[in-house]
XYZ file of C-alpha atoms in Angstrom:
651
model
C -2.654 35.435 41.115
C 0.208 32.783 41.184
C -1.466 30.939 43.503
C -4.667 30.467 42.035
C -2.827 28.841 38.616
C 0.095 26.785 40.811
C -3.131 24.133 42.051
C -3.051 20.362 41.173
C -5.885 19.962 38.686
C -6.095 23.294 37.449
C -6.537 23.247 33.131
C -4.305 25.392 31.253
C -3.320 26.046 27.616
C 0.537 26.157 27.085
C 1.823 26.955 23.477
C -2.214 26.215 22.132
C -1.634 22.138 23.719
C -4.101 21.358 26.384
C -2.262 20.679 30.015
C -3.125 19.801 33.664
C -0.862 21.034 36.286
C 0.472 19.224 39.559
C 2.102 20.805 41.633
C 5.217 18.727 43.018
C 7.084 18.505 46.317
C 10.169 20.216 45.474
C 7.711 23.180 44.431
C 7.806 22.759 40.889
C 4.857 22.168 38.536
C 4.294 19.655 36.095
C 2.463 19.815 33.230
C 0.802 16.603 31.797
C -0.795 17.179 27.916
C -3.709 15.471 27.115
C -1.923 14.665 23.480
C 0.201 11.154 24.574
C 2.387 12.310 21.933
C 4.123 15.203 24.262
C 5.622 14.284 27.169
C 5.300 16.030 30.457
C 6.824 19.036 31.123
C 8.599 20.320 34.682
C 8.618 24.258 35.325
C 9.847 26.065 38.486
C 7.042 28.484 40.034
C 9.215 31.306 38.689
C 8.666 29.791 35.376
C 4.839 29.144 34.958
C 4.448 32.891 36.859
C 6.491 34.344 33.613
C 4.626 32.389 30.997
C 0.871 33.478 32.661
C -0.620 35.927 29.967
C 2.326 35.334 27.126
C 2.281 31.340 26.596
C 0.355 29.706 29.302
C -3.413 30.553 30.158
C -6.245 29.314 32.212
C -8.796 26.987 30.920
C -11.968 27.615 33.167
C -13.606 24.685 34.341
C -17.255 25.326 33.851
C -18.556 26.581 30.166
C -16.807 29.194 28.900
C -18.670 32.129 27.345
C -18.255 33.669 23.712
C -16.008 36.706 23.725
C -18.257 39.136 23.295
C -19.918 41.785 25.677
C -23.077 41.034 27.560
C -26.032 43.024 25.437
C -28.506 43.760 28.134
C -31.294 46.640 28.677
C -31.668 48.445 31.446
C -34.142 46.169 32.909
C -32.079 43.026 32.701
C -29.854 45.343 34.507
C -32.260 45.974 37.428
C -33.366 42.174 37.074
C -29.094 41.260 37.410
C -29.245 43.167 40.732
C -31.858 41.767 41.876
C -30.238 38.240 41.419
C -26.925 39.325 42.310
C -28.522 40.386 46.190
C -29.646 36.636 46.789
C -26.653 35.242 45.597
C -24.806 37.305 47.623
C -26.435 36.854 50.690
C -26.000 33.095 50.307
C -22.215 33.087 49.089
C -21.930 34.753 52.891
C -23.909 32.227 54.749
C -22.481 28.673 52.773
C -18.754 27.296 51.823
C -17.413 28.245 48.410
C -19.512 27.183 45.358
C -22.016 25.822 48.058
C -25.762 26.657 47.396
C -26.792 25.042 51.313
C -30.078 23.387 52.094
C -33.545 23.985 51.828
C -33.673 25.429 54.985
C -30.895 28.056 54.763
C -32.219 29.444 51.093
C -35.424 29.847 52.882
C -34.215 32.309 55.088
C -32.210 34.057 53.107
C -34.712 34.524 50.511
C -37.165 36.141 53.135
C -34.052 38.107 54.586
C -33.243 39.671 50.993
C -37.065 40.314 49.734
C -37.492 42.045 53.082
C -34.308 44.136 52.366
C -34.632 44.935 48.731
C -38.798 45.384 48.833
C -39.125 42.223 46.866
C -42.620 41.695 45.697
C -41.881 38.653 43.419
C -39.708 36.462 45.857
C -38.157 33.586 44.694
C -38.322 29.712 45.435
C -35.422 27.875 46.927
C -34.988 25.989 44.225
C -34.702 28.790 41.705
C -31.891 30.379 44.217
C -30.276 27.057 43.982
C -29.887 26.172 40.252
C -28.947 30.262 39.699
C -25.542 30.051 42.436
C -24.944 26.430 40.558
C -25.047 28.401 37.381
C -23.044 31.269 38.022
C -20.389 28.840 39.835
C -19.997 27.003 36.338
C -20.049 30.081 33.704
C -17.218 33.078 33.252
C -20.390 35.215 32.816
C -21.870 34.398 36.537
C -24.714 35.724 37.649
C -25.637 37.405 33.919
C -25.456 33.309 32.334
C -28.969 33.035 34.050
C -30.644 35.898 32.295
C -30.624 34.223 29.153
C -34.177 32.000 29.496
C -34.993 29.514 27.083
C -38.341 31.272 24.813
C -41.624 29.408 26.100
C -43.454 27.888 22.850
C -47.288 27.887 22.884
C -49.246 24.811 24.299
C -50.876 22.816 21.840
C -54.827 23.286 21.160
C -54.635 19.695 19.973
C -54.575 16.702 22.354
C -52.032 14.480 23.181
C -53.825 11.435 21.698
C -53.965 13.321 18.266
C -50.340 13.973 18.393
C -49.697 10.444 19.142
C -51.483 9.350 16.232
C -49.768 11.922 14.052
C -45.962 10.522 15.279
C -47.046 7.415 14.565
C -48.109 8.262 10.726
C -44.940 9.963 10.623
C -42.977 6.882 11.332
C -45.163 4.675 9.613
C -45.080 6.858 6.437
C -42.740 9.611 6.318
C -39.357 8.466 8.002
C -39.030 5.300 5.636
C -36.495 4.806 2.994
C -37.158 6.259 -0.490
C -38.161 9.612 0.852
C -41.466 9.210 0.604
C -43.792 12.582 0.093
C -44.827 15.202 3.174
C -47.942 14.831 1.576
C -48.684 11.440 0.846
C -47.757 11.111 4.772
C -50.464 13.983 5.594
C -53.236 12.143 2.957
C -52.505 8.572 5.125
C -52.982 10.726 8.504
C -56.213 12.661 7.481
C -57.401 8.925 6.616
C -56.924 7.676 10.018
C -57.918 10.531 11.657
C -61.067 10.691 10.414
C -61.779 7.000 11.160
C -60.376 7.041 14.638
C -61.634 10.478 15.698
C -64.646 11.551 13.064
C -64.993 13.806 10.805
C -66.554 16.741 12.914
C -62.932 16.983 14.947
C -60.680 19.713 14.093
C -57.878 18.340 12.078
C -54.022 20.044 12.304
C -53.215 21.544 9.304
C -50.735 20.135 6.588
C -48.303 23.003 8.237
C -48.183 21.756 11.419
C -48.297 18.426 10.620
C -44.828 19.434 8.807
C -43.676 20.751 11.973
C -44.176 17.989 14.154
C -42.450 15.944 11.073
C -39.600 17.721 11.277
C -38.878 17.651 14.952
C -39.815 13.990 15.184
C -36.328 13.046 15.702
C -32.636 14.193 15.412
C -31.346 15.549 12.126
C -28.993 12.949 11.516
C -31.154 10.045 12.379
C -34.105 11.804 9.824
C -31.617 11.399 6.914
C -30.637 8.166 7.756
C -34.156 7.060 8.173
C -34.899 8.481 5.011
C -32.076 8.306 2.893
C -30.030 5.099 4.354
C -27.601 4.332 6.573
C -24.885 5.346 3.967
C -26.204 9.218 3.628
C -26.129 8.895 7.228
C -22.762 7.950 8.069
C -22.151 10.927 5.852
C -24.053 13.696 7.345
C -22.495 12.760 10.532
C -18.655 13.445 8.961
C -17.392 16.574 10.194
C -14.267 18.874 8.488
C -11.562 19.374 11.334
C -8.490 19.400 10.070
C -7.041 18.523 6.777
C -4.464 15.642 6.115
C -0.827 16.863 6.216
C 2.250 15.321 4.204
C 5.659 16.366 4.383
C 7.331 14.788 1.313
C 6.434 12.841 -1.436
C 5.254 8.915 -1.700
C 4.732 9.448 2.224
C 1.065 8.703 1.659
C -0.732 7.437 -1.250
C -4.339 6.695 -1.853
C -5.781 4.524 -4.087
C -9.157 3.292 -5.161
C -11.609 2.193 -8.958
C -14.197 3.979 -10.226
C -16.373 3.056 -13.214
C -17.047 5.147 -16.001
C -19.663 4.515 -18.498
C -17.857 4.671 -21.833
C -17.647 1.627 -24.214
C -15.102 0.393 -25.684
C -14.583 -2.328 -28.726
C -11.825 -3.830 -30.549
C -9.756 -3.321 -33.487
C -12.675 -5.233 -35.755
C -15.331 -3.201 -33.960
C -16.252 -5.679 -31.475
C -17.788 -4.270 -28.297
C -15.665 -5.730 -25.640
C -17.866 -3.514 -22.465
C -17.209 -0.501 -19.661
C -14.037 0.812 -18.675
C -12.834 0.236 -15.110
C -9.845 2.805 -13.742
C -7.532 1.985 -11.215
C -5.933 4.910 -9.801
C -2.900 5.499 -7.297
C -2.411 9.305 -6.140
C 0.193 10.841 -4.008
C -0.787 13.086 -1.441
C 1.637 15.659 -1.283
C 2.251 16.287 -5.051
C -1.401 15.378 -5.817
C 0.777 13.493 -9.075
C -0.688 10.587 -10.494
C 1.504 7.471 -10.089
C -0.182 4.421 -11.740
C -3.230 4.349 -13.606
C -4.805 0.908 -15.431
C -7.843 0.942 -17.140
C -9.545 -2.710 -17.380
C -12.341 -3.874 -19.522
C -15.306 -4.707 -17.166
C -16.870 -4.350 -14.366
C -15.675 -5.134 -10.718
C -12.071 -4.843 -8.372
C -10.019 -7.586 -9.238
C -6.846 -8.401 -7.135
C -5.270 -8.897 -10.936
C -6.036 -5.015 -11.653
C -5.239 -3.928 -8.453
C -1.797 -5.101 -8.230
C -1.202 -3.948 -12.083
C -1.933 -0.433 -10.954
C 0.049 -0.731 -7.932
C 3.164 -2.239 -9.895
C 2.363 0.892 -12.733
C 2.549 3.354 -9.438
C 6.014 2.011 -8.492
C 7.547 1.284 -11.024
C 9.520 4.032 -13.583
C 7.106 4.545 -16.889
C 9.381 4.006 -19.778
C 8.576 6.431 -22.792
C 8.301 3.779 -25.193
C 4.947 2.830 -23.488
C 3.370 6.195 -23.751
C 1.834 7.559 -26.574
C 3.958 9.344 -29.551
C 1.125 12.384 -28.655
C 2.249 13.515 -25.288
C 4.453 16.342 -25.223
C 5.870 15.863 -21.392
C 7.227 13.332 -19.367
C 6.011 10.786 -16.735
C 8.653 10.762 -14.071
C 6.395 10.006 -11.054
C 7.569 6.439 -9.572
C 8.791 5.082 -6.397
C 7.794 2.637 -3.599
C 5.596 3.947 -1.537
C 5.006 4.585 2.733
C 1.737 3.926 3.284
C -1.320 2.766 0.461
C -4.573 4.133 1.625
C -7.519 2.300 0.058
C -11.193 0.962 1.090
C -12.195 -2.548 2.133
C -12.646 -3.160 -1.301
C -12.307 -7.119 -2.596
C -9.824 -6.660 -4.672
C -7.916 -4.406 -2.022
C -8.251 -6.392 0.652
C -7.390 -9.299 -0.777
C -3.864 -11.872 0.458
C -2.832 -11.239 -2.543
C -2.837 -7.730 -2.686
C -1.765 -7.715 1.109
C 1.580 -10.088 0.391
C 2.282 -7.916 -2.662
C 2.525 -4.907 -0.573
C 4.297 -6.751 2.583
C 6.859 -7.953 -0.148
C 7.552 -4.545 -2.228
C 7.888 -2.753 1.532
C 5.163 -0.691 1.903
C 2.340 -0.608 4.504
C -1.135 -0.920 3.975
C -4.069 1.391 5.144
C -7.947 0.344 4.960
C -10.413 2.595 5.666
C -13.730 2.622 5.700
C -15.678 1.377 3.033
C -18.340 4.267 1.743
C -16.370 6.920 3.566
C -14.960 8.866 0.429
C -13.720 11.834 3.351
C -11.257 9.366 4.453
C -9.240 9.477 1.096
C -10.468 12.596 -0.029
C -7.818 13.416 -2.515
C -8.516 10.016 -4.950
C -11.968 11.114 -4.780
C -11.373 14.719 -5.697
C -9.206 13.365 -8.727
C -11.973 11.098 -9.706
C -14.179 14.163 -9.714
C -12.013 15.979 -12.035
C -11.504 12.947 -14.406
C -14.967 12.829 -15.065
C -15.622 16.530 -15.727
C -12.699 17.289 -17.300
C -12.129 14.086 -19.081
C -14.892 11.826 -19.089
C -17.363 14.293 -20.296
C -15.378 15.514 -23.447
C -15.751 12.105 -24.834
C -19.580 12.010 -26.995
C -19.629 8.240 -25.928
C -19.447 8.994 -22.475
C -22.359 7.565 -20.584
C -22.649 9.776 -17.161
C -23.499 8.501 -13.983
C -26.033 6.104 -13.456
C -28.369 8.699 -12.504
C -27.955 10.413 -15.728
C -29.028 7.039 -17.879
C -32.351 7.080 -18.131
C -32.626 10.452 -19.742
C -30.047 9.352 -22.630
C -31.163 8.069 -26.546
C -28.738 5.357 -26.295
C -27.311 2.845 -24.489
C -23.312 2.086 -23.383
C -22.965 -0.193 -26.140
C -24.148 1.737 -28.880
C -22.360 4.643 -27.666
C -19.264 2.523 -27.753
C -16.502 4.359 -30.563
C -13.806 3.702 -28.907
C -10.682 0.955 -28.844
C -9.444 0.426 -25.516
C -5.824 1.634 -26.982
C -7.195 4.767 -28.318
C -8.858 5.192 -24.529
C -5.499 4.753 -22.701
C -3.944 6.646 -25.257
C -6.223 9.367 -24.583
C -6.077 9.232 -20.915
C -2.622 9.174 -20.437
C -2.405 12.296 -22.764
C -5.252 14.237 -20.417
C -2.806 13.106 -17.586
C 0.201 13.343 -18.268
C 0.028 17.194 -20.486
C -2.862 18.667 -19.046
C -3.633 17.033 -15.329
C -0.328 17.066 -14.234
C 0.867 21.089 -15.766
C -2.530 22.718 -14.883
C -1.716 24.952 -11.237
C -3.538 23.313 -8.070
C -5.188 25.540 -5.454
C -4.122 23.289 -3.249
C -0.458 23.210 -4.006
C -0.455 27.017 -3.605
C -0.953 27.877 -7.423
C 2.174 24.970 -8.406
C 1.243 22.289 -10.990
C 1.559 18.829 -9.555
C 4.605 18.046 -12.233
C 6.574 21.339 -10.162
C 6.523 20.378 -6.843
C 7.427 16.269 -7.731
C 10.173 17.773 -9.497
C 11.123 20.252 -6.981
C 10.467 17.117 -3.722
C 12.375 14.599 -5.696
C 15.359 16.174 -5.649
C 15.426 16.165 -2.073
C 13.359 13.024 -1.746
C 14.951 10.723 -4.203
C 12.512 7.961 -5.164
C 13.326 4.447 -4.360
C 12.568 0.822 -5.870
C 12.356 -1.594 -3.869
C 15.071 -3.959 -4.069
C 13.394 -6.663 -4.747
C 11.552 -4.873 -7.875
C 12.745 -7.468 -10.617
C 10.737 -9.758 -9.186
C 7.364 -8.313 -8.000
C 7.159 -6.474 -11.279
C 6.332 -10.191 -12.727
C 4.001 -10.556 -10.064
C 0.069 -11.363 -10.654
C -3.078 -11.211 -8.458
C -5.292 -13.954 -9.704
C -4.259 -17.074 -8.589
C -5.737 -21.010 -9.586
C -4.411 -24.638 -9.768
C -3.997 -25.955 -12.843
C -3.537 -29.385 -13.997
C -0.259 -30.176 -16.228
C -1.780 -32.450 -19.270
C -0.520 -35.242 -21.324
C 0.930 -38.674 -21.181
C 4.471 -37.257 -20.724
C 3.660 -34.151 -19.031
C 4.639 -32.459 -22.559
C 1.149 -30.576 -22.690
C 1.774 -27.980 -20.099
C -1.237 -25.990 -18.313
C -4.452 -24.744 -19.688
C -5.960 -21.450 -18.434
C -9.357 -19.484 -19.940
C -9.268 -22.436 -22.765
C -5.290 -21.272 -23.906
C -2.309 -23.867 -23.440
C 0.581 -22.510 -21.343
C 4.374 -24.117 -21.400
C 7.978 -22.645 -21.065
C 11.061 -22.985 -23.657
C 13.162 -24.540 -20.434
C 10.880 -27.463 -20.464
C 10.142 -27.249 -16.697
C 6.415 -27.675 -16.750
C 7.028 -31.359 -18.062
C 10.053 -31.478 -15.297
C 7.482 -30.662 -12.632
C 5.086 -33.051 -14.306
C 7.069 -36.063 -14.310
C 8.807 -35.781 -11.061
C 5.153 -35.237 -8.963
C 3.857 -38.170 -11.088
C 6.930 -40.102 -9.998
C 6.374 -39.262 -5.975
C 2.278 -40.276 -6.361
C 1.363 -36.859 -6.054
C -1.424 -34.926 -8.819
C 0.517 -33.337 -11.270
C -0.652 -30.081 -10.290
C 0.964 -26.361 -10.201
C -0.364 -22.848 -8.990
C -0.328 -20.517 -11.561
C -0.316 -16.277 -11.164
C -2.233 -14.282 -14.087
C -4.227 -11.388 -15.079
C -7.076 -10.618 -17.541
C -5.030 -7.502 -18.373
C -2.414 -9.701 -20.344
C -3.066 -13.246 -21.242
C 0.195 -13.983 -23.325
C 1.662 -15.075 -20.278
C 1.087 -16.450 -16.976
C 3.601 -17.208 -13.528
C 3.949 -20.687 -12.472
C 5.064 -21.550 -8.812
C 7.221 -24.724 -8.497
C 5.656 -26.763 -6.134
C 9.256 -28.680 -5.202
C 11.411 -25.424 -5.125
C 8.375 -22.690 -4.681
C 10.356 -20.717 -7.330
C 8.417 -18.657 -10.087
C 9.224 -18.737 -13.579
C 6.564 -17.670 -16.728
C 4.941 -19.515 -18.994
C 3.795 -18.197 -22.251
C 0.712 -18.756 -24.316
C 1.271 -21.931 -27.391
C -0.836 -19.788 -29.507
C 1.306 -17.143 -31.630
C -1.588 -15.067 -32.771
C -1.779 -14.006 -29.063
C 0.539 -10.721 -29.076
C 1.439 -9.473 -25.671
C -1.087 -6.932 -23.960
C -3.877 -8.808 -24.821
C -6.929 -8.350 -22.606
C -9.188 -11.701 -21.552
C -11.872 -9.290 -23.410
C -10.231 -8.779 -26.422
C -9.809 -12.496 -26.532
C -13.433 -13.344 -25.720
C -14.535 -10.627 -28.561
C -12.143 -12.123 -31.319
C -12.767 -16.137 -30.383
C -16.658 -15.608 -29.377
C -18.262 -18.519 -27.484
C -18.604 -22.013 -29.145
C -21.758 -22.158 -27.037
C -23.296 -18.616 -27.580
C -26.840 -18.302 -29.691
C -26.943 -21.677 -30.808
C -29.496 -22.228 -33.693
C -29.728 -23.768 -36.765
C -26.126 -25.305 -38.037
C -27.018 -27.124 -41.061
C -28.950 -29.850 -43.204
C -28.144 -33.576 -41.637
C -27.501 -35.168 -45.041
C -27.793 -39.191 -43.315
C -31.068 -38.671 -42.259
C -32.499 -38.444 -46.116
C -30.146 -40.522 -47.543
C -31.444 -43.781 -49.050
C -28.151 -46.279 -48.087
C -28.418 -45.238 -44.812
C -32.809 -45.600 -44.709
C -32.256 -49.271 -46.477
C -29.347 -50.436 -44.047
C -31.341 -48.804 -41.205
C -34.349 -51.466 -42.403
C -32.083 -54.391 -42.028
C -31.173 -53.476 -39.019
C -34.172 -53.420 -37.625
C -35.514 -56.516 -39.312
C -32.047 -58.784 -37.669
C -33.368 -57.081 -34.390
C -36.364 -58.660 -34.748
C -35.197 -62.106 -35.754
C -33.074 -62.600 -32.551
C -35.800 -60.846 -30.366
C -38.313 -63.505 -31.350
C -35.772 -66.382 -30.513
C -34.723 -64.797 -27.212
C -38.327 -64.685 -26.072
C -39.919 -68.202 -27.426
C -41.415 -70.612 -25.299
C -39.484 -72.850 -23.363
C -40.157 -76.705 -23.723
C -42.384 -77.897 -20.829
C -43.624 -81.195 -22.088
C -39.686 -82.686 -22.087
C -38.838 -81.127 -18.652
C -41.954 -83.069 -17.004
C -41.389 -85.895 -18.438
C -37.684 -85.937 -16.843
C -39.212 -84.672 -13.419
C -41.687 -87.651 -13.432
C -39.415 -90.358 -14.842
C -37.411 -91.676 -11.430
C -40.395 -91.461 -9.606
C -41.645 -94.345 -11.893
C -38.398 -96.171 -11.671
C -38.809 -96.101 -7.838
C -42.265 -97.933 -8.162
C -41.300 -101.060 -10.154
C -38.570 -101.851 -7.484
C -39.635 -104.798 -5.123
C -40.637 -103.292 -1.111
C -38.260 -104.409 1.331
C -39.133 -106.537 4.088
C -40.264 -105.540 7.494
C -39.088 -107.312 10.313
C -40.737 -107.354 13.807
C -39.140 -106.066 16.803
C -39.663 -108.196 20.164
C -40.377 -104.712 21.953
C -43.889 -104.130 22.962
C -45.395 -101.358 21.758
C -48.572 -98.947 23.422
C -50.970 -97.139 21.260
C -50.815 -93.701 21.186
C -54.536 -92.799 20.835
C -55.691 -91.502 24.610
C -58.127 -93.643 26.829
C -61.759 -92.038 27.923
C -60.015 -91.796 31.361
C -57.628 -89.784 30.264
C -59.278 -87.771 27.489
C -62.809 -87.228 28.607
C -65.876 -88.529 27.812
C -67.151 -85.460 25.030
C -64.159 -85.848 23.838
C -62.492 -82.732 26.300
C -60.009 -82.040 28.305
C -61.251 -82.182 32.173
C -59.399 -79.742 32.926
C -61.287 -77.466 30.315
């Protein structure tokens, strides 16, 4: 038995890891996993004969049956000898695992049916494919009992199941998942026009069938449903993600809920946005933002990053909540999607700078950050939906009496205040299956005292830091102006805006600075020094700006100087009688100088100064010729030379 397992090549399972053994020169065996992870191992023959049966087993090449007895009748028990007498016969006449030629199965097929009374012999190349067979299964000779079940032959022709594919791609494997029988109503019409009327037609049942086994099960949903529902059914559950302490792997991600919210006056400021950061092993919520609006912004990312690492102070939270928040820390690894806002430099340098590493999966693949989407799930039923002006999901819209806005009751501080109560007493002490019946607020507790959370140690500054980023210009003669952002003025108290200002001016260079923000909080903004690259803040110039103040509270309080323009008032100038009389005289000076600008021009005085030296020039006496004692020929041409009709000769 040893030596059959000690054989370069041979598969084994040691300690449930997947092996191959080679056997070595000094007789030992090595055992190579197919995980890179382990490295190989070297066991004396002594060693591996021990471990046969206990820890080490052999993996059979071929397929390996299920373990379970054979069920066969007594005549798949006559039929088994019957095989087993040819197989036999030609395991005796061919090398091992061999099923010979043509030739040899020939004879030994009319050898054995001459032996065993064989009425029914077989062909050579059934002998052939049952020895490969048996060679590859544990269950030899009994694998080839199991035939596949015949089906029926179609009664209809091949052209009319051509035609009925084709209707089935044309009209039933198209996005939308269009009706079996609007697909069967197009394919009795062209039937009947290609093939008459008097032709047997399949029936709506077997033109199911045929629409059902028109292609693979995955590729029908994505055909039908997209590539999305797809990529979907194709996921498969094999094992589940495994964390051994806390903040070793967090996910994060936004979802939208439909619930309204308006301001203090009653404003509607529009839908609530959630960024959410979970970790993994505690399934503890670690930052949560809710912003106004639609969309992943870098801006709201980072905030709900720098809320998952940073400690929450209790002044912050709500006088309602009964329990604590103490879940902080700086992260391993952030797992999110290839969101925008995720994805983004910004959100990449914050996370390079505050020391943890970044994760992107794929984007409409909820299964590979399960747990955010499992908390999202339980938000909205046991959050979302105990709120009256909470919309649904969008599939759930068209069957409501109202819309998001009119449904809107809430402030957007009486949401957080509300969510952060849900989370923090009720999320966070209710026992999780999967933390073995433990609430997630237990086993932080009991992990943190053996995990300590960290900051990072750079934490004073990247808790000032800001994803939205823009150039701004600094304004004013003097520099003394400082920046303007979403129509608000920006300077600091240490006057080094106007600094900046003056000093680029100076070099020849636009006075220009890059400036950090968020529409979470628009009393203040980072400014990067262009000459240093320091950061400092700069705060908003106007003082009824309190801090916390969303871009969409602002919008809803200020409202656009541009927005449903109409009718702004009487124009008193237009009916007022000084201003119709002066108007008049205006009109009549216009006149006046028009008419001079565009009278005639004298022409009578201008000729008579063209034509006046040419009369001086006649009443001066001619000057006298005198002769020159050179002869002179006339130029007028001689008949000789000319032609008598007066043409060229040459002509």
């Amino acid at each position: 038995m040893f030596n059959a397992i000690a054989v370069t090549g041979n598969r084994v399972s040691f300690r449930n890891l997947h092996a191959t053994l080679t056997t070595l020169p000094d007789s030992s065996v090595a055992l190579t996993f197919d995980e890179k992870k382990h490295g190989t191992i070297i066991k004396s023959r002594r060693e591996i004969e021990f471990e046969f049966g206990k820890t080490l087993y052999l993996i059979p090449k071929g397929k390996v049956a299920a373990p379970k007895a054979l069920d066969l009748s007594i005549t798949d028990l006559e039929e088994l000898k019957r095989r087993s007498a040819y197989l036999e016969e030609l395991q005796r006449h061919t090398e091992k695992n061999g099923v010979g030629g043509v030739k040899i199965r020939r004879q030994i097929i009319a050898r054995v049916a001459r032996e065993i009374n064989d009425t029914r012999p077989i062909s050579p190349a059934t002998l052939g494919r049952w020895a490969k067979q048996a060679h590859e299964h544990s269950h030899g000779i009994a694998s080839t009992l199991g035939t596949k079940k015949r089906c029926r032959k179609s009664s209809f022709s091949q052209d009319i199941q051509d035609l009925a594919l084709e209707v089935i791609d044309d009209y039933y494997l198209q996005l939308g998942n269009p009706t079996l029988q609007y697909a069967y109503d197009c394919f009795t019409e062209e039937f009947e026009a290609k093939f008459g009327k008097k032709v047997k037609r399949p029936c709506r049942e077997l033109f199911r069938k045929w629409a059902t086994q028109a292609c693979d099960p995955i590729e029908f949903i994505e055909r039908r449903e997209g590539r999305r529902a797809g990529k979907a059914a194709r996921r498969n559950a094999k094992k589940k993600f495994r964390t051994e302490r806390i903040l070793e792997r967090v996910e994060a991600d936004a979802v939208n809920l439909a619930i309204g919210v308006t301001d203090e006056e009653g404003r509607y400021l529009g839908p609530v946005t959630l960024f959410a950061v979970i970790d993994v092993y505690s399934r503890s919520i670690l930052g949560l933002i809710a912003q106004v609006g639609r969309g992943e912004s870098s801006g709201s990312v980072i905030d709900s990053y720098k809320h998952a690492i940073g400690p929450k102070s209790p002044d912050l939270l709500p006088n309602s909540v009964q329990n604590d928040w103490p879940m902080y820390g700086t992260p391993e690894t952030f797992v999110s999607d290839g969101g925008s806002g995720y994805v983004s430099v910004q959100t990449q340098s914050f996370l390079l700078d505050a020391g943890s590493q970044s994760q992107i999966v794929q984007t409409y693949a909820g299964w590979r950050k399960p747990f955010i989407e499992r908390f999202f799930l339980t938000l909205r039923t046991r959050f979302a939906q105990t709120l009256r002006g909470y919309c649904g999901k969008h599939t759930d819209r068209p069957n409501l009496d109202a819309t998001i806005k009119e449904k809107a009751s809430m402030t957007l501080q009486e949401f957080r205040n509300a969510l952060y109560e849900w989370v923090i007493d009720e999320y966070h002490q209710t026992a999780h299956r999967g933390l073995n019946g433990k609430t997630p607020y237990e086993v932080w507790e009991e992990r943190a005292r053996e995990f300590p959370p960290q900051l990072p140690a750079n934490f004073e500054r990247i808790r000032f830091t800001m994803g939205e980023t823009r150039m701004c210009k600094i304004s004013g003669d003097h520099a003394h102006q400082g920046i303007q952002l979403n129509k608000l003025r920006y300077n600091d108290n240490e006057d080094r805006l106007k600094h900046i200002g003056m000093t680029l001016r100076r070099m020849g260079r636009p006075a220009e600075v890059q400036v950090e923000y968020t529409h979470n909080d628009v009393h203040s903004v980072n400014v990067v020094d262009p000459i240093t690259d320091e950061v400092f803040q700069a705060f908003v110039s106007d003082l009824d700006i309190k801090p916390g103040t969303t871009l969409a509270e602002l919008k809803a309080q200020r409202g656009s100087t541009y927005a449903n323009k109409g009718f702004t008032g009487r124009r008193k100038s237009r009916s007022s009688l000084t201003v119709t009389n002066a108007n008049e005289a205006h009109d009549a000076n216009m006149r006046r100088v028009g008419s001079r600008q565009t009278q005639r021009a004298p022409t009578n005085a201008i000729y008579a100064e063209l034509v006046r030296p040419i009369e001086e020039e006649d009443t001066l006496p001619r000057p006298t010729v005198r002769r020159s004692s050179m002869r002179t020929e006339t130029l007028e041409l001689s008949s000789e030379e000319y032609g008598a009709d007066g043409e060229y000769e040459d002509d």
